Short mmCIF file of C-alpha atoms in Angstrom, two decimals:
data_model
loop_
_atom_site.label_atom_id
_atom_site.label_comp_id
_atom_site.label_asym_id
_atom_site.label_seq_id
_atom_site.Cartn_x
_atom_site.Cartn_y
_atom_site.Cartn_z
CA MET A 1 78.92 105.44 106.53
CA GLU A 2 78.79 109.08 105.44
CA THR A 3 81.04 110.07 108.36
CA TYR A 4 83.51 107.34 107.36
CA ALA A 5 83.43 108.60 103.78
CA LYS A 6 84.20 112.16 104.93
CA ALA A 7 87.13 110.89 107.03
CA LEU A 8 88.54 109.17 103.94
CA LEU A 9 88.62 112.52 102.11
CA TYR A 10 91.47 113.46 104.46
CA ALA A 11 93.00 110.02 105.09
CA ILE A 12 93.53 109.03 101.43
CA PRO A 13 95.52 112.15 100.41
CA PHE A 14 97.55 111.86 103.63
CA PHE A 15 98.47 108.24 102.86
CA MET A 16 99.32 109.12 99.25
CA VAL A 17 101.64 111.92 100.39
CA LEU A 18 103.46 109.55 102.76
CA LEU A 19 103.77 107.02 99.93
CA ALA A 20 105.30 109.68 97.69
CA ILE A 21 107.75 110.69 100.42
CA GLU A 22 108.87 107.08 100.88
CA MET A 23 109.34 106.64 97.12
CA VAL A 24 111.32 109.87 96.77
CA TYR A 25 113.46 108.99 99.80
CA GLY A 26 114.19 105.55 98.37
CA TYR A 27 115.22 107.15 95.08
CA VAL A 28 117.47 109.74 96.75
CA VAL A 29 119.30 107.23 98.96
CA LYS A 30 119.41 104.70 96.08
CA ASP A 31 117.52 102.11 98.11
CA GLN A 32 114.13 102.00 96.39
CA LYS A 33 111.66 99.61 98.03
CA HIS A 34 108.87 100.15 95.50
CA LYS A 35 108.30 98.43 92.16
CA VAL A 36 105.75 100.14 89.96
CA LEU A 37 103.26 97.36 89.22
CA ASP A 38 103.46 95.94 92.74
CA SER A 39 102.73 99.33 94.32
CA VAL A 40 99.89 100.01 91.87
CA SER A 41 98.43 96.63 92.81
CA SER A 42 98.73 97.46 96.52
CA ILE A 43 97.09 100.87 96.19
CA SER A 44 94.34 99.38 94.03
CA SER A 45 93.67 96.80 96.72
CA GLY A 46 93.23 99.59 99.25
CA LEU A 47 90.75 101.33 96.96
CA THR A 48 88.60 98.21 96.64
CA ASN A 49 88.57 97.82 100.43
CA ILE A 50 87.57 101.45 100.93
CA ILE A 51 84.70 101.12 98.47
CA LYS A 52 83.47 97.94 100.13
CA ASP A 53 83.64 99.40 103.66
CA SER A 54 82.15 102.78 102.75
CA LEU A 55 79.13 101.06 101.20
CA GLY A 56 78.70 98.76 104.21
CA ILE A 57 78.80 95.60 102.11
CA GLY A 58 78.76 92.50 104.29
CA LEU A 59 76.78 90.59 106.90
CA ILE A 60 77.30 91.57 110.54
CA ILE A 61 76.66 88.64 112.89
CA VAL A 62 76.07 90.90 115.86
CA SER A 63 76.61 94.64 116.27
CA TYR A 64 78.49 96.30 119.11
CA PRO A 65 75.44 98.43 120.16
CA PHE A 66 73.47 95.18 120.59
CA LEU A 67 76.18 93.71 122.82
CA LEU A 68 76.41 96.96 124.77
CA GLU A 69 72.66 97.00 125.39
CA HIS A 70 72.54 93.43 126.67
CA LEU A 71 75.92 92.94 128.39
CA ALA A 72 76.86 96.26 130.01
CA VAL A 73 77.46 95.90 133.75
CA PHE A 74 78.86 99.40 134.24
CA SER A 75 78.05 102.74 132.65
CA LEU A 76 81.25 104.62 131.89
CA LYS A 77 81.19 108.34 131.23
CA SER A 78 83.16 109.80 128.34
CA THR A 79 86.34 110.70 130.21
CA TRP A 80 89.99 109.95 129.38
CA THR A 81 89.56 106.66 131.27
CA VAL A 82 86.87 105.34 128.94
CA TRP A 83 88.96 106.28 125.90
CA LEU A 84 91.92 104.38 127.34
CA VAL A 85 89.76 101.35 128.14
CA ALA A 86 88.26 101.44 124.65
CA PHE A 87 91.69 101.63 123.02
CA LEU A 88 93.00 98.68 125.03
CA ALA A 89 89.85 96.66 124.25
CA ILE A 90 90.13 97.36 120.51
CA ASP A 91 93.83 96.55 120.43
CA PHE A 92 93.32 93.34 122.43
CA ALA A 93 90.47 92.29 120.14
CA GLY A 94 92.60 93.19 117.12
CA TYR A 95 95.39 90.90 118.32
CA TRP A 96 93.08 87.90 118.63
CA ASN A 97 91.31 88.65 115.36
CA HIS A 98 94.72 88.82 113.69
CA ARG A 99 95.76 85.56 115.34
CA LEU A 100 92.60 83.81 114.13
CA SER A 101 93.32 85.01 110.60
CA HIS A 102 96.76 83.42 110.69
CA LYS A 103 95.75 80.17 112.34
CA ILE A 104 92.42 79.11 110.79
CA ASN A 105 91.99 78.17 107.11
CA PHE A 106 88.71 79.99 106.56
CA PHE A 107 89.84 83.21 108.24
CA TRP A 108 93.17 83.26 106.40
CA ASN A 109 91.26 84.07 103.20
CA GLN A 110 90.30 87.48 104.55
CA HIS A 111 93.89 88.32 105.46
CA VAL A 112 96.05 86.75 102.75
CA ILE A 113 95.70 89.85 100.55
CA HIS A 114 97.62 91.87 103.14
CA HIS A 115 100.58 89.50 102.92
CA SER A 116 100.45 88.88 99.18
CA SER A 117 102.99 91.52 98.14
CA GLU A 118 106.52 90.22 97.74
CA GLU A 119 107.77 93.70 98.64
CA PHE A 120 107.44 95.54 101.94
CA ASN A 121 106.63 99.24 101.88
CA LEU A 122 103.90 101.71 102.79
CA ALA A 123 101.86 100.69 99.75
CA CYS A 124 101.77 97.16 101.13
CA ALA A 125 99.85 98.51 104.15
CA LEU A 126 96.97 99.35 101.82
CA ARG A 127 96.45 95.72 100.82
CA GLN A 128 93.23 95.26 102.76
CA SER A 129 90.51 92.68 102.34
CA ILE A 130 87.20 92.78 100.49
CA SER A 131 86.51 89.13 101.30
CA ASN A 132 85.79 89.77 105.00
CA LEU A 133 82.06 89.75 104.32
CA LEU A 134 81.17 88.10 107.64
CA GLY A 135 81.39 90.73 110.37
CA TYR A 136 82.26 89.00 113.65
CA PHE A 137 84.74 91.51 115.12
CA PRO A 138 82.19 92.95 117.63
CA LEU A 139 82.16 89.53 119.33
CA LEU A 140 85.77 90.15 120.32
CA LEU A 141 84.72 93.45 121.93
CA VAL A 142 82.63 91.75 124.63
CA PRO A 143 84.97 93.04 127.39
CA ALA A 144 84.35 96.62 126.22
CA ALA A 145 80.59 96.00 126.12
CA VAL A 146 80.59 94.53 129.64
CA MET A 147 82.43 97.60 130.92
CA GLY A 148 79.90 99.85 129.22
CA VAL A 149 82.20 101.59 126.73
CA PRO A 150 79.87 103.83 124.66
CA ASN A 151 79.32 102.94 121.02
CA THR A 152 80.35 106.43 119.89
CA VAL A 153 83.79 105.97 121.46
CA ILE A 154 84.29 102.64 119.66
CA ALA A 155 83.05 104.14 116.37
CA ILE A 156 85.58 106.98 116.57
CA LEU A 157 88.54 104.93 117.77
CA ALA A 158 88.16 101.95 115.41
CA PRO A 159 89.15 103.77 112.18
CA VAL A 160 91.85 105.73 114.02
CA HIS A 161 93.24 102.44 115.31
CA LEU A 162 93.25 101.05 111.76
CA PHE A 163 94.89 104.12 110.20
CA ALA A 164 97.57 104.11 112.92
CA GLN A 165 98.83 100.76 111.58
CA PHE A 166 99.96 102.35 108.31
CA TRP A 167 103.29 103.92 109.26
CA TYR A 168 105.20 100.83 110.32
CA HIS A 169 105.06 99.15 106.89
CA THR A 170 108.50 100.38 105.87
CA GLN A 171 112.08 99.16 105.55
CA HIS A 172 113.60 102.62 105.96
CA ILE A 173 113.21 102.78 109.76
CA GLY A 174 115.47 100.62 111.91
CA LYS A 175 114.96 99.46 115.49
CA MET A 176 113.56 102.07 117.85
CA GLY A 177 115.17 101.43 121.22
CA TRP A 178 112.86 101.22 124.24
CA LEU A 179 109.77 101.62 122.03
CA GLU A 180 110.41 98.06 120.82
CA TYR A 181 109.07 96.93 124.21
CA VAL A 182 105.85 98.93 124.01
CA ILE A 183 104.50 99.42 120.50
CA VAL A 184 104.60 97.59 117.18
CA THR A 185 107.53 99.02 115.22
CA PRO A 186 108.66 98.69 111.59
CA SER A 187 111.27 96.14 112.67
CA GLN A 188 108.65 93.99 114.38
CA HIS A 189 106.25 94.24 111.47
CA ARG A 190 108.93 93.30 108.96
CA VAL A 191 109.16 90.06 110.93
CA HIS A 192 105.40 89.63 110.73
CA HIS A 193 105.32 89.93 106.94
CA ALA A 194 108.29 87.63 106.42
CA ILE A 195 108.01 84.03 105.20
CA ASN A 196 111.25 82.88 106.83
CA PRO A 197 110.56 79.81 109.03
CA GLU A 198 111.87 81.77 112.04
CA TYR A 199 109.30 84.51 111.50
CA ILE A 200 106.09 82.83 110.33
CA ASP A 201 102.97 83.81 112.34
CA LYS A 202 104.89 86.07 114.73
CA ASN A 203 104.23 89.64 115.95
CA LEU A 204 100.46 89.69 115.58
CA GLY A 205 99.93 92.86 117.61
CA GLN A 206 98.48 95.94 115.94
CA ILE A 207 99.51 98.93 118.05
CA LEU A 208 100.86 97.45 121.29
CA CYS A 209 103.40 94.62 121.21
CA VAL A 210 102.70 93.56 124.80
CA TRP A 211 100.09 91.02 123.68
CA ASP A 212 102.69 89.17 121.61
CA ARG A 213 105.08 89.12 124.54
CA TRP A 214 102.39 87.87 126.91
CA PHE A 215 100.94 85.20 124.62
CA GLY A 216 104.17 83.83 123.14
CA THR A 217 104.00 85.16 119.58
CA PHE A 218 106.80 87.72 119.76
CA GLN A 219 109.93 87.48 117.63
CA LYS A 220 112.56 90.18 117.21
CA GLU A 221 114.17 90.87 113.85
CA LEU A 222 117.46 88.98 113.60
CA GLU A 223 120.44 90.47 111.76
CA GLU A 224 121.43 87.03 110.47
CA VAL A 225 117.91 86.31 109.13
CA PRO A 226 116.93 89.02 106.62
CA PRO A 227 113.14 88.99 106.12
CA GLN A 228 111.80 87.67 102.82
CA TYR A 229 108.28 88.79 101.97
CA GLY A 230 105.12 87.37 100.44
CA VAL A 231 103.15 84.17 101.05
CA LEU A 232 104.33 80.58 100.76
CA LYS A 233 101.72 79.94 98.05
CA PRO A 234 102.45 82.95 95.82
CA ALA A 235 99.51 84.93 94.46
CA SER A 236 101.15 85.27 91.01
CA THR A 237 98.84 88.08 89.91
CA TRP A 238 98.59 91.86 90.25
CA ASN A 239 94.79 91.66 90.41
CA PRO A 240 93.74 92.31 94.06
CA ILE A 241 90.20 91.06 93.49
CA ILE A 242 91.51 87.66 92.39
CA ILE A 243 93.96 87.54 95.31
CA ASN A 244 91.10 88.19 97.74
CA PHE A 245 89.36 84.96 96.81
CA GLN A 246 92.22 82.66 95.74
CA HIS A 247 92.49 80.85 99.06
CA LEU A 248 88.72 80.48 99.41
CA TRP A 249 88.55 78.98 95.90
CA ARG A 250 91.28 76.48 96.83
CA LEU A 251 89.36 75.49 99.97
CA MET A 252 86.17 75.01 97.97
CA LYS A 253 87.94 72.82 95.41
CA ASP A 254 89.64 70.74 98.10
CA ALA A 255 86.36 70.29 100.01
CA TRP A 256 84.68 69.14 96.79
CA ARG A 257 87.47 66.81 95.69
CA THR A 258 88.22 64.98 98.93
CA ARG A 259 86.43 61.67 99.41
CA ASN A 260 86.50 61.91 103.18
CA VAL A 261 83.23 63.44 104.40
CA PHE A 262 84.79 64.57 107.68
CA ASP A 263 87.55 66.36 105.76
CA LYS A 264 84.94 68.20 103.70
CA LEU A 265 83.71 69.77 106.93
CA ARG A 266 86.85 70.26 108.96
CA ILE A 267 89.01 71.77 106.20
CA TRP A 268 87.47 75.18 106.91
CA PHE A 269 88.53 75.18 110.57
CA MET A 270 91.87 73.41 110.39
CA PRO A 271 95.19 75.27 110.71
CA THR A 272 96.08 77.53 107.80
CA GLY A 273 97.45 75.55 104.88
CA TRP A 274 96.04 72.19 105.97
CA ARG A 275 94.69 70.04 103.12
CA PRO A 276 93.06 66.57 103.04
CA ALA A 277 95.70 63.88 102.43
CA ASP A 278 94.06 62.45 99.30
CA VAL A 279 93.67 65.87 97.67
CA LYS A 280 97.15 67.00 98.66
CA GLU A 281 98.65 63.97 96.94
CA LYS A 282 96.53 64.15 93.78
CA TYR A 283 96.44 67.94 93.36
CA PRO A 284 99.74 69.35 94.68
CA ILE A 285 100.11 73.12 95.01
CA PRO A 286 103.59 74.61 94.64
CA ILE A 287 104.94 76.03 97.91
CA ILE A 288 108.09 78.10 98.35
CA GLU A 289 110.72 75.83 99.90
CA ASP A 290 113.77 78.11 99.83
CA VAL A 291 112.75 81.63 100.82
CA TYR A 292 116.06 83.06 99.63
CA GLN A 293 115.94 81.62 96.12
CA PHE A 294 112.33 81.87 94.92
CA LYS A 295 111.49 83.94 91.85
CA LYS A 296 109.28 86.94 92.53
CA TYR A 297 106.22 87.44 90.38
CA GLY A 298 106.52 89.89 87.54
CA THR A 299 105.17 90.49 84.05
CA GLN A 300 106.74 92.05 80.99
CA ALA A 301 106.07 95.75 81.22
CA SER A 302 107.25 98.58 78.99
CA SER A 303 107.77 102.02 80.47
CA ALA A 304 104.51 103.01 78.75
CA LEU A 305 102.55 100.30 80.56
CA LYS A 306 104.08 101.25 83.90
CA GLY A 307 103.17 104.88 83.28
CA TYR A 308 99.67 103.89 82.24
CA ALA A 309 99.23 101.80 85.42
CA VAL A 310 100.16 104.86 87.51
CA PHE A 311 97.75 106.98 85.45
CA GLN A 312 94.93 104.51 86.13
CA VAL A 313 95.47 104.32 89.87
CA LEU A 314 95.64 108.13 90.14
CA CYS A 315 92.45 108.58 88.11
CA THR A 316 90.68 105.91 90.14
CA THR A 317 91.76 107.61 93.37
CA PHE A 318 90.47 110.96 92.09
CA LEU A 319 87.10 109.46 91.13
CA MET A 320 86.80 107.88 94.57
CA LEU A 321 87.59 111.16 96.31
CA PHE A 322 84.83 112.78 94.29
CA MET A 323 82.49 109.95 95.30
CA PHE A 324 83.21 110.54 98.99
CA TYR A 325 82.89 114.32 98.59
CA ASN A 326 79.50 113.92 96.92
CA TYR A 327 78.51 110.86 98.98
CA LYS A 328 75.11 112.03 100.21
CA ALA A 329 74.00 113.61 96.92
CA ILE A 330 74.84 110.53 94.87
CA GLY A 331 72.52 108.33 96.96
CA PHE A 332 72.83 104.65 97.79
CA ASP A 333 71.80 103.30 94.37
CA GLY A 334 74.18 105.70 92.68
CA LEU A 335 76.96 104.73 95.08
CA LEU A 336 76.49 101.06 94.21
CA SER A 337 76.79 101.90 90.50
CA PHE A 338 79.81 104.12 91.12
CA GLY A 339 81.42 101.41 93.24
CA ALA A 340 80.81 98.84 90.50
CA PHE A 341 82.61 101.08 87.98
CA VAL A 342 85.60 101.31 90.34
CA PHE A 343 85.71 97.54 90.98
CA ILE A 344 85.46 96.68 87.29
CA GLY A 345 88.05 99.33 86.48
CA ILE A 346 90.54 97.92 88.98
CA TYR A 347 89.88 94.40 87.74
CA GLY A 348 90.43 95.61 84.18
CA TYR A 349 93.68 97.55 84.45
CA THR A 350 95.32 95.10 86.89
CA SER A 351 94.42 92.28 84.48
CA LEU A 352 96.08 94.36 81.78
CA MET A 353 99.14 94.55 84.06
CA ASP A 354 99.00 90.74 84.27
CA ARG A 355 99.10 90.69 80.44
CA VAL A 356 96.08 88.41 80.15
CA ARG A 357 94.26 88.62 76.82
CA TYR A 358 90.73 88.97 78.21
CA ALA A 359 91.72 92.27 79.84
CA VAL A 360 91.13 94.08 76.56
CA TRP A 361 87.44 93.13 76.59
CA ILE A 362 87.00 94.46 80.13
CA GLU A 363 88.70 97.73 79.23
CA VAL A 364 86.84 98.23 75.96
CA ILE A 365 83.43 97.41 77.45
CA ARG A 366 83.87 99.58 80.55
CA GLY A 367 85.19 102.41 78.38
CA LEU A 368 82.21 102.25 76.05
CA PHE A 369 79.75 101.87 78.90
CA GLY A 370 81.24 104.83 80.81
CA VAL A 371 80.98 107.07 77.75
CA ALA A 372 77.41 105.84 77.15
CA VAL A 373 76.36 106.75 80.72
CA ILE A 374 77.78 110.26 80.32
CA TRP A 375 76.15 110.64 76.88
CA TYR A 376 72.76 109.49 78.21
CA THR A 377 72.73 111.47 81.49
CA GLY A 378 74.81 114.45 80.40
CA ASP A 379 76.79 114.16 83.64
CA TRP A 380 78.85 111.79 85.79
CA PHE A 381 77.10 111.40 89.16
CA GLY A 382 76.83 115.17 89.55
CA ILE A 383 80.44 116.10 88.79
CA ASN A 384 79.38 119.00 86.55
CA THR A 385 78.03 120.73 89.64
CA TYR A 386 81.56 121.08 90.96
CA ALA A 387 83.66 121.43 87.81
CA ASP A 388 83.00 122.88 84.38
CA PHE A 389 83.28 120.14 81.76
CA GLY A 390 83.79 117.61 84.58
CA ALA A 391 81.82 114.90 82.79
CA ALA A 392 83.77 115.61 79.59
CA TRP A 393 87.03 114.93 81.39
CA VAL A 394 85.64 111.66 82.76
CA ALA A 395 84.50 110.72 79.24
CA LEU A 396 88.04 111.41 78.01
CA TYR A 397 89.34 109.10 80.74
CA PHE A 398 87.06 106.31 79.50
CA LEU A 399 88.18 106.87 75.90
CA ILE A 400 91.82 106.63 76.99
CA THR A 401 90.97 103.43 78.87
CA LEU A 402 89.37 101.92 75.78
CA THR A 403 92.26 102.90 73.52
CA ALA A 404 94.96 101.78 75.96
CA GLY A 405 93.29 98.41 76.44
CA ILE A 406 93.64 97.75 72.71
CA TYR A 407 97.14 99.22 72.46
CA PHE A 408 98.69 97.30 75.37
CA THR A 409 97.09 94.05 74.26
CA TYR A 410 97.87 94.10 70.54
CA LEU A 411 100.47 96.78 69.81
CA ASP A 412 102.79 97.04 72.83
CA LYS A 413 105.89 94.94 72.20
CA ASP A 414 106.24 93.27 75.62
CA LEU A 415 103.39 90.77 75.41
CA SER A 416 104.80 87.64 77.06
CA ASN A 417 103.42 86.71 80.47
CA THR A 418 106.62 85.58 82.14
CA ASN A 419 107.69 85.87 85.75
CA ILE A 420 110.37 88.52 85.93
CA ALA A 421 111.05 91.05 88.63
CA ILE A 422 110.19 94.62 87.64
#
């Protein structure tokens, strides 16, 4: 986990720079693909995922080293061949994991966050799950284990494989000629994120597009069918923590409400979107019927609130970078506390973006509690070791959070919670 945390010290700034470049380019060519609150929500989602993964939160059904120990038939040495085999095995497993997430009700919950943005840009790539608490991915790496691919090779390639999926979440790159037949491109991934009937559940590959072509899930981007983005059951919130568990909550309610005992069991493993007939009739859920006419989610937001949302996501990113830099010194218990502050913070300021009244209580309480921790310990998880008055600056951040929570709830003029595009 410490190695992963160190890698994030370089990956996060790199992603943020690319995001900034895309935003500036969109502004210069007058074709902006970012909306402030949506992008803040996307980046915040990525931060929650990073915290969850860096702390190793979740239950792993079986680890890859265990499979390797018991299934290996060959013993491959660390040459270019084993790296190629490992890459192909990871990409093949990624395709089927992705396909499961799109096809099975229970698994869709861990992936819906990635599709929840109604925009498509590099920030959207950061919408990653915190609800994937059941680690089963190593089961899909059985072919690699049988061939004896070393665990160290998998451990190095897996995050690289994930990070390499970032770049193609953009609308500013068109079709790429012969590469369209080899790798996943922005054009192909626009299709994947689209809710048009022609595009649903297509292009499930992660790096190579050959799996889609072989297994019948490939669809090229059509000029006459412009992609429309989001999910058919809109999230209708900027809060990534809520989005992560929306679908699961719906499944739980449907399983409880249905009178059919068999439906209570099979709902979890039925195709994505399936609901028991009696529940579907009695408790209908709005679904987008016309993908070209639906109203995108938005909340009233003054320029001050938009600026404050950007301020919060930048401060949260800075605090996380410090956490990764000081990962070992903070210790596991400290990391859990630090992670809790980040999670509550993201829940608080994205709820404020949603303009819900209870957000003020989250912001005031976390602001007071943050200041109290600094007052009691005289530090903020060791930040004074690296920066003079570091804890004082963090305390100032918490005071701003507290004050802004009150201001944007009671004093800012745009208080209505209506769906408007921003």
